[in-house]
Amino acid sequence: IITSFANIANDVEAQCSNIKRFAQVGEVGLVLYYVGILMPKVDERLVQLADELGFVIILMPENDASLAYANVISDVMQAIFLDQMNNPVFAVEMLSEIAKMPAYQHNLATVLKMIAERLHASCALLDGNRQLIQSATWPRNRHVYWQKLPSSGVYRQAVRADQPLGE
């Protein structure tokens, strides 16, 4: 997550509430911009909460308005691309990453989100009656109508980590 907490710059309780929610849905950290410009300072309560949750806060240099979100986005995307090229052992990596997470993140939602992010594809787990158990979309803001999958037979799509997928 990249943020400056611009809308809640002076509301430490709201900042803490956001951190709790981010951690609950499986996020592991955030990059915090514009401290000293939009947000006066990082309150110690925010740091303590992040520490308790194992939630990483990367603080960009304070009082520097020249920094842009795009810089971090491009650097992170490049690192992800290089990691995927150099480490194609998907299942082993997933297990390793899940093992590092706090226990409250050991759930289907987190696993499916990680799979969707890695494969750049929305994915879902359905039961034998084709009822949705859990899903994750890619990109995250996309909505998928899982009930509109073909009703006859089983829909299958072979996926590989090195293959970009469409619909």
Coordinates of C-alpha atoms in Angstrom, one line a residue:
I1 CA 0.0 0.0 0.0
I2 CA 1.2 3.5 -0.8
T3 CA -0.4 6.3 1.1
S4 CA 0.1 9.7 2.7
F5 CA -3.0 9.4 4.9
A6 CA -3.9 12.8 3.4
N7 CA -7.6 12.6 4.4
I8 CA -6.7 11.5 8.0
A9 CA -3.4 13.3 8.4
N10 CA -4.3 14.6 11.9
D11 CA -6.4 11.6 13.1
V12 CA -4.2 9.0 14.7
E13 CA -7.1 6.8 15.6
A14 CA -8.2 6.6 12.0
Q15 CA -4.7 5.8 10.9
C16 CA -4.5 3.0 13.4
S17 CA -7.9 1.7 12.3
N18 CA -6.7 1.6 8.7
I19 CA -3.5 -0.3 9.7
K20 CA -5.7 -2.8 11.6
R21 CA -8.0 -3.3 8.6
F22 CA -5.1 -3.5 6.2
A23 CA -3.5 -6.3 8.3
Q24 CA -6.8 -8.1 8.6
V25 CA -7.3 -8.4 4.9
G26 CA -3.7 -9.7 4.4
E27 CA -1.7 -6.6 3.6
V28 CA 1.8 -6.7 5.0
G29 CA 2.9 -3.1 5.0
L30 CA 2.7 0.3 3.5
V31 CA 4.9 3.0 2.1
L32 CA 4.2 6.3 3.9
Y33 CA 4.7 9.5 1.9
Y34 CA 4.7 13.2 2.7
V35 CA 5.2 13.1 6.4
G36 CA 6.0 16.7 7.5
I37 CA 4.0 18.0 4.5
L38 CA 0.5 16.5 4.6
M39 CA 0.8 14.4 7.8
P40 CA 2.6 16.3 10.5
K41 CA 4.4 13.3 12.1
V42 CA 4.2 9.6 12.6
D43 CA 2.6 9.1 16.0
E44 CA 4.2 6.5 18.3
R45 CA 0.8 4.7 18.7
L46 CA 0.9 4.0 15.0
V47 CA 4.4 2.6 15.2
Q48 CA 3.5 0.4 18.2
L49 CA 0.4 -1.0 16.5
A50 CA 2.3 -1.8 13.4
D51 CA 5.0 -3.6 15.5
E52 CA 2.3 -5.6 17.3
L53 CA 0.8 -6.7 14.0
G54 CA 4.1 -7.4 12.3
F55 CA 3.0 -4.7 9.8
V56 CA 5.8 -2.9 8.0
I57 CA 5.8 0.9 7.6
I58 CA 8.3 2.2 5.2
L59 CA 8.7 6.0 5.8
M60 CA 9.8 8.0 2.8
P61 CA 12.1 10.9 3.6
E62 CA 10.2 13.5 5.6
N63 CA 9.5 17.0 4.3
D64 CA 10.3 16.0 0.7
A65 CA 7.5 16.9 -1.7
S66 CA 9.6 16.0 -4.8
L67 CA 9.1 12.3 -4.2
A68 CA 6.3 10.7 -6.3
Y69 CA 4.3 7.5 -5.8
A70 CA 5.3 6.4 -9.3
N71 CA 9.0 6.0 -8.2
V72 CA 8.1 3.4 -5.7
I73 CA 5.6 1.7 -8.0
S74 CA 8.1 1.3 -10.8
D75 CA 10.8 0.1 -8.5
V76 CA 8.5 -2.5 -6.8
M77 CA 7.2 -3.7 -10.1
Q78 CA 10.7 -4.2 -11.4
A79 CA 11.7 -6.1 -8.3
I80 CA 8.6 -8.3 -8.6
F81 CA 9.3 -9.0 -12.3
L82 CA 12.9 -9.9 -11.6
D83 CA 11.9 -12.1 -8.7
Q84 CA 9.4 -14.0 -10.8
M85 CA 12.0 -14.5 -13.6
N86 CA 14.6 -15.7 -11.1
N87 CA 12.4 -17.8 -8.8
P88 CA 9.9 -19.8 -10.8
V89 CA 9.2 -22.3 -8.0
F90 CA 5.8 -20.9 -7.2
A91 CA 4.3 -23.4 -4.7
V92 CA 7.4 -23.5 -2.6
E93 CA 7.6 -19.7 -2.5
M94 CA 3.9 -19.5 -1.5
L95 CA 4.4 -21.9 1.4
S96 CA 7.4 -20.0 2.5
E97 CA 5.7 -16.7 2.4
I98 CA 2.6 -18.0 4.2
A99 CA 4.8 -19.5 6.9
K100 CA 6.3 -16.1 7.6
M101 CA 2.9 -14.4 8.0
P102 CA 1.2 -14.0 11.4
A103 CA -1.2 -16.8 12.3
Y104 CA -4.3 -14.6 11.7
Q105 CA -3.4 -14.3 8.0
H106 CA -3.2 -18.1 7.5
N107 CA -6.5 -18.4 5.6
L108 CA -8.0 -19.0 2.2
A109 CA -8.5 -15.3 1.5
T110 CA -4.8 -14.6 1.9
V111 CA -3.7 -17.7 -0.2
L112 CA -6.1 -16.9 -3.1
K113 CA -5.0 -13.2 -3.0
M114 CA -1.4 -14.3 -3.3
I115 CA -2.2 -16.7 -6.2
A116 CA -4.2 -14.0 -8.0
E117 CA -1.4 -11.5 -7.6
R118 CA 1.3 -13.9 -8.8
L119 CA -0.7 -15.2 -11.8
H120 CA -2.3 -11.8 -12.7
A121 CA -5.6 -13.6 -12.8
S122 CA -8.8 -13.7 -10.7
C123 CA -9.3 -17.0 -9.0
A124 CA -12.0 -18.7 -6.9
L125 CA -12.6 -21.8 -4.9
L126 CA -16.1 -23.3 -5.4
D127 CA -17.6 -26.4 -3.8
G128 CA -19.0 -29.4 -5.6
N129 CA -22.3 -27.5 -6.1
R130 CA -20.5 -24.6 -7.7
Q131 CA -21.1 -22.3 -4.7
L132 CA -18.5 -19.8 -4.1
I133 CA -16.3 -20.4 -1.0
Q134 CA -13.7 -17.8 -1.5
S135 CA -12.3 -15.6 -4.3
A136 CA -9.7 -13.1 -5.1
T137 CA -9.7 -10.8 -8.1
W138 CA -6.9 -9.3 -10.2
P139 CA -6.7 -6.5 -10.4
R140 CA -8.2 -6.1 -6.9
N141 CA -10.8 -3.6 -7.9
R142 CA -12.3 -5.9 -10.5
H143 CA -15.6 -7.6 -9.9
V144 CA -16.1 -11.1 -11.3
Y145 CA -19.5 -12.8 -11.6
W146 CA -18.4 -16.3 -10.6
Q147 CA -22.0 -17.6 -11.0
K148 CA -21.9 -16.8 -14.7
L149 CA -19.3 -19.5 -15.4
P150 CA -20.6 -22.2 -17.8
S151 CA -23.3 -24.2 -15.9
S152 CA -22.6 -27.5 -17.7
G153 CA -19.5 -29.4 -17.0
V154 CA -16.5 -28.1 -15.2
Y155 CA -14.7 -25.0 -16.3
R156 CA -10.9 -25.5 -16.2
Q157 CA -8.1 -23.2 -17.2
A158 CA -4.5 -24.4 -17.1
V159 CA -2.3 -21.8 -15.6
R160 CA 1.5 -21.4 -15.3
A161 CA 3.4 -18.7 -13.5
D162 CA 5.2 -17.7 -16.7
Q163 CA 2.0 -17.4 -18.8
P164 CA 0.0 -14.1 -18.7
L165 CA -3.7 -14.8 -18.7
G166 CA -6.6 -13.0 -20.2
E167 CA -10.2 -13.3 -19.1

